[in-house]
C-alpha cells in the first residue's frame, strides 16, 4: 500500500509528535508514505475565507504534484484533508474551474486520484484485524473519548468518511487497542480553530465546553486526529487539563514502540503520569 | 426580525443578492428560516446577526449591514450549518463570499482582528510557500498591538521543540508567489 504523503505545515512544527508517530506507525503497518516533493501550504481556512481562487490554486498545486506520481494522497491534518478534497470535488463538478485552475498553477490536473485521511486508511484499508495483530501492550484501563471535530466528517458529501453526527472509526480503533472508549456528546463539536488566536475568550469557552463534556463522562484523556484541535485542547483548558493524544501516538504506544516516549515529551499537558498510572510507560 | 428605518430603505436593491448568489453558486431562495444553521453554530453567542438572519439579509439586499457584520468574520468555518441545512443552502460558502466581497471592496466592519489574521497567515504562505508559525504570530502581534497575550504559550511551544525557528524552504515558492499574483484580481 503506497500513498503520496501531504504532511501539512502543522506537522512540521506544532504537531511534530503527530508526524513522527504517523510515520512510525505507517512503517509498521506497511503503509508506504512518499512525501509529496516540494508541497506548499493548502491555505487552510484563511485561504477559502478570503479568496476562492487562491484557495483552490494552493490546494490544486499539491494535487497536481501528487498526480504526477500516480498515487492517492494520504493526509494527517483534517483541515488540509478537507481543502484538498474540496478542490478535487469542485474541479470534477465545474469544467470552468478546472480550466482556470490549470492556468493558475501552470500544471495539468485531471482530478484522477483521491485524497484520504490517515485515520480512514488505517481503519478501512489496513483494517482492524491487521491493527489488532500488532498490539503488544493493550491500553487496558485507559479511559478515552474520541474527538473528531469538524473537517474529518463535514461536509459528508465531500469528506465521504464516517457518520457526520456520530462517527465511529476512532472509537472502534481505540477499542481494538484495548482502551476503554466512552460515549460522549462532544465528538463533532468545533473547538473554534484559529479563533483561539484571534478571540481568546471565544476559543477558551469552546474548548472548556468540550473538556467539561469529556470529564463529565469520566474520561482521563481525549484522542484526536487534528493538530489544531490538539493544540487548542492542550493550551486552552486551564487548570486540571486532560491530556490530548493523537490517535497515531496511541497506536504506536500499544504496538510497544520505544520512541513513543519522545512524542509524549512534546505535549503541553504531559500524559506521562497518566500513562504510568496504568502501567503503560 | 426587526429592521431600522435605515435598513428598510435599502430593501429592494436586488443587485447585491444576485451577485452573492452568482459568486457562491448557492440556492439562497430555498431557505425557509428554520434556524437549524444558527442553533448548531458554535459561535452563535458572539455574533451580531445569526447565520439564518444573514441569509435573509442577503436576500433583502442589505449589503452594508451584512458586509460590516461581525458574523461573517466570527464564523469559524465548522461546516455544521452546511451539513445540517435541510435545503442544502451552503451557508459557509455564502459567508466565504461575503468575506471576500468585504475585503475586495475595502469595507471596514465591526471585526478588525480576524481579517488581519487571515492576511498575515496568507502573507506568510506567500513569502515562504508554507506557514512559518513563529514569524507569522510575531507579525500578527505587531499588527494587532497584542504584544504580550499568549507570550507564555509561545515560549512553552519553543521549549518543547514545537515551533521552528527558521522558515521552511520550498523550491517552488516562486510558483506559489505566482499563484498569489494571478488570484489578486476580481473574484
Ligand atoms: S491547513 Fe494548516 S496544517 Fe494544513 S497545510 Fe495549511 S497551515 Fe498547514
Ligand atoms: S475541531 Fe477545531 S481544529 Fe479541529 S477541525 Fe474543527 S475547528 Fe479545526
Ligand atoms: S438551516 Fe438552511 S433553511 Fe434553515 S435557516 Fe439555515 S439556511 Fe435557512
Ligand atoms: S460554518 Fe460558520 S456559520 Fe456555519 S455553523 Fe459553523 S461557524 Fe456557524
CSV table of C-alpha atoms and ligand atoms in Angstrom, one decimal:
chain,number,residue,atom,x,y,z
A,1,UNK,CA,0.0,0.0,0.0
A,2,UNK,CA,1.6,3.3,-1.1
A,3,UNK,CA,0.4,6.9,-0.8
A,4,UNK,CA,1.7,10.3,-1.7
A,5,UNK,CA,2.0,11.9,1.8
A,6,UNK,CA,1.0,15.5,2.5
A,7,UNK,CA,2.2,16.4,6.0
A,8,UNK,CA,0.9,20.0,6.0
A,9,UNK,CA,2.6,22.8,7.9
A,10,UNK,CA,1.4,22.0,11.4
A,11,UNK,CA,3.0,18.6,11.3
A,12,UNK,CA,6.3,20.3,10.6
A,13,UNK,CA,6.0,22.5,13.7
A,14,UNK,CA,3.4,22.5,16.5
A,15,UNK,CA,2.4,18.9,15.7
A,16,UNK,CA,5.8,17.2,15.3
A,17,UNK,CA,4.6,14.4,17.6
A,18,UNK,CA,1.8,13.7,15.2
A,19,UNK,CA,4.1,13.5,12.2
A,20,UNK,CA,6.7,11.3,13.9
A,21,UNK,CA,4.0,8.9,15.2
A,22,UNK,CA,2.2,8.7,11.9
A,23,UNK,CA,5.4,7.8,10.1
A,24,UNK,CA,6.4,5.2,12.6
A,25,UNK,CA,3.0,3.5,12.7
A,26,UNK,CA,2.6,3.5,8.9
A,27,UNK,CA,6.1,1.9,8.6
A,28,UNK,CA,4.9,-0.8,11.0
A,29,UNK,CA,1.7,-1.4,9.1
A,30,UNK,CA,3.4,-1.5,5.7
A,31,UNK,CA,1.7,1.7,4.5
A,32,UNK,CA,4.4,3.4,2.5
A,33,UNK,CA,4.3,7.2,2.6
A,34,UNK,CA,6.2,9.1,-0.1
A,35,UNK,CA,6.2,12.8,0.9
A,36,UNK,CA,5.0,15.0,-2.0
A,37,UNK,CA,8.1,16.7,-3.3
A,38,UNK,CA,8.0,20.5,-2.7
A,39,UNK,CA,4.4,20.6,-1.4
A,40,UNK,CA,3.1,24.0,-0.3
A,41,UNK,CA,0.6,25.1,2.3
A,42,UNK,CA,-3.0,24.4,1.4
A,43,UNK,CA,-4.1,27.9,2.6
A,44,UNK,CA,-6.2,26.5,5.4
A,45,UNK,CA,-9.4,28.4,6.3
A,46,UNK,CA,-7.7,31.8,5.7
A,47,UNK,CA,-7.5,30.8,2.0
A,48,UNK,CA,-11.1,29.9,1.4
A,49,UNK,CA,-12.4,32.6,3.8
A,50,UNK,CA,-10.9,35.4,1.8
A,51,UNK,CA,-10.1,34.2,-1.7
A,52,UNK,CA,-11.9,31.4,-3.5
A,53,UNK,CA,-9.5,31.1,-6.5
A,54,UNK,CA,-6.4,31.3,-4.3
A,55,UNK,CA,-7.7,28.6,-2.0
A,56,UNK,CA,-8.3,26.2,-4.9
A,57,UNK,CA,-5.0,27.1,-6.5
A,58,UNK,CA,-2.9,26.5,-3.4
A,59,UNK,CA,-4.6,23.1,-2.8
A,60,UNK,CA,-4.5,22.3,-6.5
A,61,UNK,CA,-0.8,22.7,-6.8
A,62,UNK,CA,-0.3,19.9,-4.3
A,63,UNK,CA,-2.9,17.7,-6.0
A,64,UNK,CA,-1.2,18.2,-9.4
A,65,UNK,CA,2.2,17.4,-7.9
A,66,UNK,CA,0.8,14.2,-6.4
A,67,UNK,CA,-1.0,13.2,-9.6
A,68,UNK,CA,2.4,13.1,-11.4
A,69,UNK,CA,3.4,10.3,-9.0
A,70,UNK,CA,0.2,8.5,-9.9
A,71,UNK,CA,-0.8,8.0,-6.2
A,72,UNK,CA,-3.7,8.7,-3.9
A,73,UNK,CA,-2.8,11.2,-1.2
A,74,UNK,CA,-2.6,10.5,2.5
A,75,UNK,CA,-3.2,13.5,4.8
A,76,UNK,CA,-3.0,13.8,8.6
A,77,UNK,CA,-4.4,17.3,9.2
A,78,UNK,CA,-8.2,17.4,8.8
A,79,UNK,CA,-8.0,21.0,7.6
A,80,UNK,CA,-5.6,20.1,4.8
A,81,UNK,CA,-7.7,17.0,4.1
A,82,UNK,CA,-10.9,19.0,3.5
A,83,UNK,CA,-9.1,21.6,1.4
A,84,UNK,CA,-7.6,19.0,-0.9
A,85,UNK,CA,-10.8,17.1,-1.0
A,86,UNK,CA,-12.9,20.1,-1.9
A,87,UNK,CA,-10.7,21.3,-4.7
A,88,UNK,CA,-10.9,17.9,-6.3
A,89,UNK,CA,-14.6,17.8,-5.7
A,90,UNK,CA,-15.2,21.2,-7.3
A,91,UNK,CA,-12.9,20.6,-10.2
A,92,UNK,CA,-14.8,17.4,-11.1
A,93,UNK,CA,-18.1,19.3,-10.9
A,94,UNK,CA,-17.0,22.5,-12.7
A,95,UNK,CA,-15.3,22.4,-16.0
A,96,UNK,CA,-14.6,26.2,-15.9
A,97,UNK,CA,-12.8,25.9,-12.6
A,98,UNK,CA,-10.8,23.0,-13.9
A,99,UNK,CA,-9.5,25.1,-16.9
A,100,UNK,CA,-8.9,28.1,-14.7
A,101,UNK,CA,-7.0,26.1,-12.2
A,102,UNK,CA,-4.6,24.7,-14.8
A,103,UNK,CA,-3.8,28.2,-15.8
A,104,UNK,CA,-3.3,29.4,-12.2
A,105,UNK,CA,-1.0,26.6,-11.2
A,106,UNK,CA,0.6,26.2,-14.5
A,107,UNK,CA,0.4,22.4,-14.2
A,108,UNK,CA,-2.0,19.9,-15.6
A,109,UNK,CA,-4.6,18.4,-13.2
A,110,UNK,CA,-7.1,15.8,-14.1
A,111,UNK,CA,-8.5,15.1,-10.6
A,112,UNK,CA,-7.9,11.4,-11.1
A,113,UNK,CA,-6.6,10.5,-7.7
A,114,UNK,CA,-8.3,10.6,-4.3
A,115,UNK,CA,-7.2,12.1,-1.0
A,116,UNK,CA,-7.7,10.1,2.2
A,117,UNK,CA,-7.2,10.9,5.8
A,118,UNK,CA,-4.8,8.6,7.6
A,119,UNK,CA,-7.4,7.5,10.1
A,120,UNK,CA,-9.5,6.3,7.2
A,121,UNK,CA,-6.5,4.5,5.7
A,122,UNK,CA,-5.7,2.7,8.9
A,123,UNK,CA,-9.3,1.9,9.7
A,124,UNK,CA,-10.6,0.8,6.3
A,125,UNK,CA,-7.6,0.0,4.1
A,126,UNK,CA,-5.3,-1.6,6.7
A,127,UNK,CA,-8.3,-2.8,8.8
A,128,UNK,CA,-8.8,-3.6,12.4
A,129,UNK,CA,-7.7,-7.2,12.1
A,130,UNK,CA,-4.2,-6.2,11.0
A,131,UNK,CA,-4.0,-3.5,13.6
A,132,UNK,CA,-5.2,-5.9,16.4
A,133,UNK,CA,-2.5,-8.4,15.5
A,134,UNK,CA,0.3,-5.9,16.3
A,135,UNK,CA,-1.0,-4.8,19.7
A,136,UNK,CA,1.7,-5.9,22.2
A,137,UNK,CA,0.7,-3.6,25.1
A,138,UNK,CA,-3.1,-3.1,25.2
A,139,UNK,CA,-4.2,0.2,26.6
A,140,UNK,CA,-6.1,-1.5,29.3
A,141,UNK,CA,-7.9,0.8,31.7
A,142,UNK,CA,-7.2,4.0,29.8
A,143,UNK,CA,-10.5,5.9,29.7
A,144,UNK,CA,-10.7,7.8,26.4
A,145,UNK,CA,-13.1,10.0,24.5
A,146,UNK,CA,-12.5,10.2,20.7
A,147,UNK,CA,-12.8,13.7,19.4
A,148,UNK,CA,-13.4,14.1,15.7
A,149,UNK,CA,-14.0,17.8,15.4
A,150,UNK,CA,-15.2,19.4,12.1
A,151,UNK,CA,-13.3,18.6,9.0
A,152,UNK,CA,-12.8,14.8,9.2
A,153,UNK,CA,-16.6,14.3,8.8
A,154,UNK,CA,-18.1,17.5,7.5
A,155,UNK,CA,-19.5,18.2,4.9
A,156,UNK,CA,-20.1,14.5,4.3
A,157,UNK,CA,-20.7,14.9,0.5
A,158,UNK,CA,-17.0,16.0,0.3
A,159,UNK,CA,-15.3,14.1,3.1
A,160,UNK,CA,-17.0,10.8,2.3
A,161,UNK,CA,-15.8,9.4,5.6
A,162,UNK,CA,-17.8,8.2,8.6
A,163,UNK,CA,-21.1,9.5,10.0
A,164,UNK,CA,-21.1,13.3,10.4
A,165,UNK,CA,-23.1,13.3,13.6
A,166,UNK,CA,-21.9,10.2,15.4
A,167,UNK,CA,-18.7,8.9,13.8
A,168,UNK,CA,-17.3,5.6,15.0
A,169,UNK,CA,-14.0,4.9,13.3
A,170,UNK,CA,-11.7,6.2,16.1
A,171,UNK,CA,-14.0,4.6,18.7
A,172,UNK,CA,-13.5,1.2,17.0
A,173,UNK,CA,-9.8,1.7,16.6
A,174,UNK,CA,-9.2,2.7,20.2
A,175,UNK,CA,-11.3,-0.3,21.3
A,176,UNK,CA,-9.1,-2.6,19.2
A,177,UNK,CA,-6.0,-1.1,21.0
A,178,UNK,CA,-7.6,-2.2,24.3
A,179,UNK,CA,-8.6,1.2,25.7
A,180,UNK,CA,-11.8,1.9,27.5
A,181,UNK,CA,-13.8,4.0,25.0
A,182,UNK,CA,-16.5,6.2,26.5
A,183,UNK,CA,-19.6,7.6,24.7
A,184,UNK,CA,-19.9,11.4,24.9
A,185,UNK,CA,-21.7,14.4,23.4
A,186,UNK,CA,-18.6,16.3,22.2
A,187,UNK,CA,-17.5,14.1,19.3
A,188,UNK,CA,-18.1,16.5,16.5
A,189,UNK,CA,-18.2,19.8,18.3
A,190,UNK,CA,-16.0,22.6,16.9
A,191,UNK,CA,-13.1,23.9,19.0
A,192,UNK,CA,-13.1,27.2,17.1
A,193,UNK,CA,-9.9,26.5,15.1
A,194,UNK,CA,-7.8,29.7,14.7
A,195,UNK,CA,-10.3,31.7,16.7
A,196,UNK,CA,-8.2,30.7,19.7
A,197,UNK,CA,-5.5,33.0,18.4
A,198,UNK,CA,-7.8,36.0,17.4
A,199,UNK,CA,-10.6,35.8,20.0
A,200,UNK,CA,-9.1,34.0,23.0
A,201,UNK,CA,-12.2,34.3,25.1
A,202,UNK,CA,-14.4,32.6,22.5
A,203,UNK,CA,-11.8,29.9,21.9
A,204,UNK,CA,-11.4,29.2,25.7
A,205,UNK,CA,-15.2,28.9,26.0
A,206,UNK,CA,-15.5,26.3,23.2
A,207,UNK,CA,-12.6,24.3,24.5
A,208,UNK,CA,-13.8,24.3,28.1
A,209,UNK,CA,-17.2,23.0,27.0
A,210,UNK,CA,-15.5,20.2,25.1
A,211,UNK,CA,-13.3,19.3,28.1
A,212,UNK,CA,-16.2,19.5,30.5
A,213,UNK,CA,-18.2,17.1,28.4
A,214,UNK,CA,-15.2,14.7,28.4
A,215,UNK,CA,-14.7,14.9,32.1
A,216,UNK,CA,-18.4,14.6,32.6
A,217,UNK,CA,-18.4,11.0,31.4
A,218,UNK,CA,-15.2,10.2,33.3
A,219,UNK,CA,-12.6,10.5,30.6
A,220,UNK,CA,-8.9,10.6,31.6
A,221,UNK,CA,-7.8,11.8,28.2
A,222,UNK,CA,-9.0,12.9,24.8
A,223,UNK,CA,-7.9,11.4,21.5
A,224,UNK,CA,-7.9,13.4,18.2
A,225,UNK,CA,-6.9,13.3,14.6
A,226,UNK,CA,-6.4,17.0,14.2
A,227,UNK,CA,-3.3,19.1,15.0
A,228,UNK,CA,-5.2,22.3,15.7
A,229,UNK,CA,-7.7,20.6,17.9
A,230,UNK,CA,-4.9,19.0,19.8
A,231,UNK,CA,-3.0,22.3,20.4
A,232,UNK,CA,-6.2,24.1,21.3
A,233,UNK,CA,-7.3,21.5,23.7
A,234,UNK,CA,-3.9,21.3,25.4
A,235,UNK,CA,-3.3,25.1,25.6
A,236,UNK,CA,-6.8,26.4,26.4
A,237,UNK,CA,-8.2,24.1,29.1
A,238,UNK,CA,-6.7,25.9,32.0
A,239,UNK,CA,-6.1,24.0,35.2
A,240,UNK,CA,-6.6,20.2,35.6
A,241,UNK,CA,-6.3,19.9,31.9
A,242,UNK,CA,-6.9,16.5,30.3
A,243,UNK,CA,-4.0,15.3,28.1
A,244,UNK,CA,-4.9,15.1,24.4
A,245,UNK,CA,-3.4,12.4,22.2
A,246,UNK,CA,-3.0,12.0,18.5
A,247,UNK,CA,-4.6,8.6,17.5
A,248,UNK,CA,-1.3,7.6,15.9
A,249,UNK,CA,0.5,8.0,19.2
A,250,UNK,CA,-1.8,5.6,20.9
A,251,UNK,CA,-1.4,3.1,18.1
A,252,UNK,CA,2.4,3.4,18.5
A,253,UNK,CA,2.2,3.0,22.3
A,254,UNK,CA,0.1,-0.1,22.0
A,255,UNK,CA,2.4,-1.6,19.4
A,256,UNK,CA,5.2,-1.3,22.1
A,257,UNK,CA,7.2,1.3,20.2
A,258,UNK,CA,10.1,2.6,22.3
A,259,UNK,CA,10.1,6.1,20.7
A,260,UNK,CA,6.6,6.8,22.0
A,261,UNK,CA,8.2,8.5,25.0
A,262,UNK,CA,9.8,11.1,22.7
A,263,UNK,CA,6.4,12.0,21.3
A,264,UNK,CA,4.8,12.5,24.7
A,265,UNK,CA,7.6,14.8,25.8
A,266,UNK,CA,6.4,17.3,23.3
A,267,UNK,CA,2.9,17.7,24.8
A,268,UNK,CA,2.0,20.9,26.6
A,269,UNK,CA,-0.1,18.8,29.0
A,270,UNK,CA,2.1,15.9,29.9
A,271,UNK,CA,0.4,12.5,29.6
A,272,UNK,CA,3.3,10.7,31.3
A,273,UNK,CA,1.8,10.4,34.9
A,274,UNK,CA,-1.5,9.2,33.5
A,275,UNK,CA,0.2,6.5,31.3
A,276,UNK,CA,2.4,5.4,34.1
A,277,UNK,CA,-0.6,5.0,36.5
A,278,UNK,CA,-1.9,2.4,34.0
A,279,UNK,CA,1.5,0.7,33.7
A,280,UNK,CA,1.7,1.9,30.1
A,281,UNK,CA,5.1,3.6,30.3
B,1,UNK,CA,-36.6,40.2,12.8
B,2,UNK,CA,-36.7,43.9,13.3
B,3,UNK,CA,-35.4,46.4,10.8
B,4,UNK,CA,-34.3,50.0,11.4
B,5,UNK,CA,-35.6,52.6,9.0
B,6,UNK,CA,-32.2,52.9,7.5
B,7,UNK,CA,-32.2,49.1,6.8
B,8,UNK,CA,-35.7,49.3,5.4
B,9,UNK,CA,-34.6,51.9,2.9
B,10,UNK,CA,-32.0,49.6,1.4
B,11,UNK,CA,-34.5,46.8,0.9
B,12,UNK,CA,-35.5,46.4,-2.7
B,13,UNK,CA,-31.9,46.7,-4.2
B,14,UNK,CA,-31.6,43.2,-5.6
B,15,UNK,CA,-28.2,43.6,-7.3
B,16,UNK,CA,-26.3,42.6,-4.1
B,17,UNK,CA,-28.4,39.4,-3.6
B,18,UNK,CA,-28.0,38.4,-7.2
B,19,UNK,CA,-24.2,38.9,-7.0
B,20,UNK,CA,-23.9,36.8,-3.8
B,21,UNK,CA,-25.9,34.0,-5.4
B,22,UNK,CA,-23.9,34.1,-8.6
B,23,UNK,CA,-20.5,34.0,-6.8
B,24,UNK,CA,-21.4,31.5,-4.2
B,25,UNK,CA,-23.4,29.3,-6.6
B,26,UNK,CA,-25.8,28.8,-3.7
B,27,UNK,CA,-29.5,28.5,-3.8
B,28,UNK,CA,-30.4,31.0,-1.1
B,29,UNK,CA,-34.0,31.2,-2.1
B,30,UNK,CA,-34.7,27.7,-0.7
B,31,UNK,CA,-34.0,28.9,2.9
B,32,UNK,CA,-37.3,28.7,4.9
B,33,UNK,CA,-35.8,30.2,8.1
B,34,UNK,CA,-35.9,27.0,10.1
B,35,UNK,CA,-32.9,28.2,12.2
B,36,UNK,CA,-31.2,24.8,12.1
B,37,UNK,CA,-27.9,26.5,10.9
B,38,UNK,CA,-28.0,29.0,13.8
B,39,UNK,CA,-28.9,26.6,16.5
B,40,UNK,CA,-25.9,24.4,15.8
B,41,UNK,CA,-23.5,27.3,15.2
B,42,UNK,CA,-20.7,27.1,17.8
B,43,UNK,CA,-20.1,30.9,17.8
B,44,UNK,CA,-23.8,32.0,17.6
B,45,UNK,CA,-23.5,33.6,21.1
B,46,UNK,CA,-20.9,36.0,19.9
B,47,UNK,CA,-22.4,37.1,16.5
B,48,UNK,CA,-24.3,40.3,15.9
B,49,UNK,CA,-26.6,38.5,13.4
B,50,UNK,CA,-27.3,34.8,13.4
B,51,UNK,CA,-26.4,32.9,10.2
B,52,UNK,CA,-30.1,32.5,9.3
B,53,UNK,CA,-30.5,36.3,9.6
B,54,UNK,CA,-27.5,36.8,7.4
B,55,UNK,CA,-29.2,34.7,4.7
B,56,UNK,CA,-32.4,36.7,5.0
B,57,UNK,CA,-30.5,40.0,4.9
B,58,UNK,CA,-28.7,39.0,1.7
B,59,UNK,CA,-32.0,38.1,0.1
B,60,UNK,CA,-33.2,41.5,1.0
B,61,UNK,CA,-30.1,43.2,-0.3
B,62,UNK,CA,-28.9,44.7,3.0
B,63,UNK,CA,-25.4,44.9,1.7
B,64,UNK,CA,-23.8,47.3,4.1
B,65,UNK,CA,-25.1,45.7,7.2
B,66,UNK,CA,-24.1,42.3,6.1
B,67,UNK,CA,-20.6,43.3,5.0
B,68,UNK,CA,-20.0,45.2,8.2
B,69,UNK,CA,-21.3,42.5,10.5
B,70,UNK,CA,-19.1,40.7,12.9
B,71,UNK,CA,-20.8,37.4,11.9
B,72,UNK,CA,-19.1,37.0,8.6
B,73,UNK,CA,-15.7,37.1,10.4
B,74,UNK,CA,-16.6,35.2,13.6
B,75,UNK,CA,-17.9,32.2,11.5
B,76,UNK,CA,-15.4,29.5,12.4
B,77,UNK,CA,-15.9,27.6,9.2
B,78,UNK,CA,-17.0,24.5,11.1
B,79,UNK,CA,-19.2,23.2,8.2
B,80,UNK,CA,-22.1,22.2,10.6
B,81,UNK,CA,-24.6,24.5,9.0
B,82,UNK,CA,-23.7,23.2,5.6
B,83,UNK,CA,-24.1,19.6,6.8
B,84,UNK,CA,-27.4,20.2,8.6
B,85,UNK,CA,-29.4,22.6,6.4
B,86,UNK,CA,-32.5,20.7,5.2
B,87,UNK,CA,-32.5,22.8,2.0
B,88,UNK,CA,-28.8,22.4,1.0
B,89,UNK,CA,-28.1,26.1,1.5
B,90,UNK,CA,-24.3,26.3,1.7
B,91,UNK,CA,-24.2,28.9,4.4
B,92,UNK,CA,-20.4,28.7,4.8
B,93,UNK,CA,-19.9,29.3,1.1
B,94,UNK,CA,-22.1,32.4,1.5
B,95,UNK,CA,-20.0,33.5,4.4
B,96,UNK,CA,-16.8,33.0,2.3
B,97,UNK,CA,-18.3,35.0,-0.5
B,98,UNK,CA,-19.3,37.9,1.9
B,99,UNK,CA,-15.8,37.9,3.5
B,100,UNK,CA,-14.2,38.1,0.1
B,101,UNK,CA,-16.5,40.8,-1.1
B,102,UNK,CA,-15.9,42.8,2.1
B,103,UNK,CA,-12.1,42.6,1.7
B,104,UNK,CA,-12.1,43.4,-2.0
B,105,UNK,CA,-14.4,46.4,-1.6
B,106,UNK,CA,-12.4,47.6,1.4
B,107,UNK,CA,-15.4,47.6,3.8
B,108,UNK,CA,-14.3,48.3,7.3
B,109,UNK,CA,-16.6,46.4,9.6
B,110,UNK,CA,-17.0,45.8,13.3
B,111,UNK,CA,-14.5,43.0,13.4
B,112,UNK,CA,-10.9,44.0,12.7
B,113,UNK,CA,-8.5,41.4,14.2
B,114,UNK,CA,-9.7,38.4,12.3
B,115,UNK,CA,-9.2,39.9,8.8
B,116,UNK,CA,-5.7,40.9,9.9
B,117,UNK,CA,-5.1,37.3,11.0
B,118,UNK,CA,-6.1,35.9,7.6
B,119,UNK,CA,-4.0,38.5,5.8
B,120,UNK,CA,-1.0,37.7,8.0
B,121,UNK,CA,-1.5,34.0,7.7
B,122,UNK,CA,-1.7,34.2,3.9
B,123,UNK,CA,1.2,36.6,3.8
B,124,UNK,CA,3.4,34.0,5.4
B,125,UNK,CA,2.4,31.4,2.8
B,126,UNK,CA,3.1,33.9,0.0
B,127,UNK,CA,6.5,34.6,1.4
B,128,UNK,CA,7.7,31.0,2.3
B,129,UNK,CA,5.4,28.7,0.4
B,130,UNK,CA,4.4,27.1,3.7
B,131,UNK,CA,3.3,28.5,7.0
B,132,UNK,CA,6.0,29.7,9.4
B,133,UNK,CA,4.1,30.0,12.7
B,134,UNK,CA,6.7,31.8,14.7
B,135,UNK,CA,7.2,34.8,12.3
B,136,UNK,CA,3.5,34.8,11.4
B,137,UNK,CA,2.5,35.0,15.1
B,138,UNK,CA,5.1,37.7,15.9
B,139,UNK,CA,3.9,39.8,12.9
B,140,UNK,CA,0.3,39.3,13.9
B,141,UNK,CA,1.1,40.6,17.4
B,142,UNK,CA,2.8,43.7,16.0
B,143,UNK,CA,-0.1,44.4,13.6
B,144,UNK,CA,-2.8,44.0,16.3
B,145,UNK,CA,-0.7,45.6,19.1
B,146,UNK,CA,-1.2,42.5,21.2
B,147,UNK,CA,2.4,42.0,22.2
B,148,UNK,CA,2.0,40.2,25.5
B,149,UNK,CA,-1.0,38.0,25.0
B,150,UNK,CA,-0.1,34.3,24.8
B,151,UNK,CA,3.6,35.0,25.2
B,152,UNK,CA,3.9,32.3,27.8
B,153,UNK,CA,2.3,29.8,25.4
B,154,UNK,CA,4.7,30.7,22.6
B,155,UNK,CA,7.7,30.2,24.9
B,156,UNK,CA,6.4,26.9,26.1
B,157,UNK,CA,6.0,25.7,22.5
B,158,UNK,CA,9.5,26.8,21.6
B,159,UNK,CA,11.0,24.9,24.6
B,160,UNK,CA,9.1,21.8,23.6
B,161,UNK,CA,10.6,22.0,20.2
B,162,UNK,CA,7.2,22.6,18.6
B,163,UNK,CA,7.9,25.9,16.9
B,164,UNK,CA,10.5,26.0,14.1
B,165,UNK,CA,12.9,29.0,14.4
B,166,UNK,CA,13.8,29.0,10.7
B,167,UNK,CA,11.3,29.4,8.0
B,168,UNK,CA,10.6,26.4,5.7
B,169,UNK,CA,12.3,26.1,2.3
B,170,UNK,CA,10.0,25.4,-0.7
B,171,UNK,CA,11.8,25.2,-4.0
B,172,UNK,CA,8.6,26.2,-5.8
B,173,UNK,CA,8.0,29.2,-3.6
B,174,UNK,CA,8.1,31.3,-6.8
B,175,UNK,CA,5.3,29.2,-8.2
B,176,UNK,CA,3.3,30.0,-5.0
B,177,UNK,CA,4.1,33.7,-5.4
B,178,UNK,CA,2.8,33.5,-9.0
B,179,UNK,CA,-0.4,31.9,-7.7
B,180,UNK,CA,-0.9,34.8,-5.3
B,181,UNK,CA,-0.3,37.3,-8.1
B,182,UNK,CA,-2.7,35.7,-10.5
B,183,UNK,CA,-5.5,35.5,-8.0
B,184,UNK,CA,-5.3,39.1,-6.8
B,185,UNK,CA,-7.9,40.5,-9.2
B,186,UNK,CA,-11.7,40.0,-9.4
B,187,UNK,CA,-13.5,37.2,-7.6
C,1,LIG,S1,-4.0,23.8,6.9
C,1,LIG,FE1,-2.6,24.1,8.4
C,1,LIG,S2,-1.6,22.4,8.5
C,1,LIG,FE2,-2.7,22.3,6.6
C,1,LIG,S3,-1.1,23.0,5.2
C,1,LIG,FE3,-2.0,24.6,5.8
C,1,LIG,S4,-1.3,25.7,7.6
C,1,LIG,FE4,-0.7,23.9,7.0
C,2,LIG,S1,-12.4,20.9,15.8
C,2,LIG,FE1,-11.3,22.7,15.7
C,2,LIG,S2,-9.3,22.4,14.9
C,2,LIG,FE2,-10.4,20.6,14.6
C,2,LIG,S3,-11.3,20.8,12.6
C,2,LIG,FE3,-12.8,21.9,13.9
C,2,LIG,S4,-12.1,23.9,14.1
C,2,LIG,FE4,-10.5,22.7,13.2
C,3,LIG,S1,-30.7,25.7,8.0
C,3,LIG,FE1,-30.9,26.2,5.9
C,3,LIG,S2,-33.1,26.6,5.6
C,3,LIG,FE2,-32.7,26.6,7.8
C,3,LIG,S3,-32.4,28.7,8.3
C,3,LIG,FE3,-30.4,27.9,7.9
C,3,LIG,S4,-30.1,28.3,5.7
C,3,LIG,FE4,-32.2,28.5,6.1
C,4,LIG,S1,-19.7,27.3,9.3
C,4,LIG,FE1,-19.8,29.3,10.3
C,4,LIG,S2,-21.9,29.9,10.3
C,4,LIG,FE2,-21.9,27.7,9.8
C,4,LIG,S3,-22.2,26.8,11.8
C,4,LIG,FE3,-20.0,26.9,11.5
C,4,LIG,S4,-19.4,28.8,12.5
C,4,LIG,FE4,-21.6,28.9,12.2
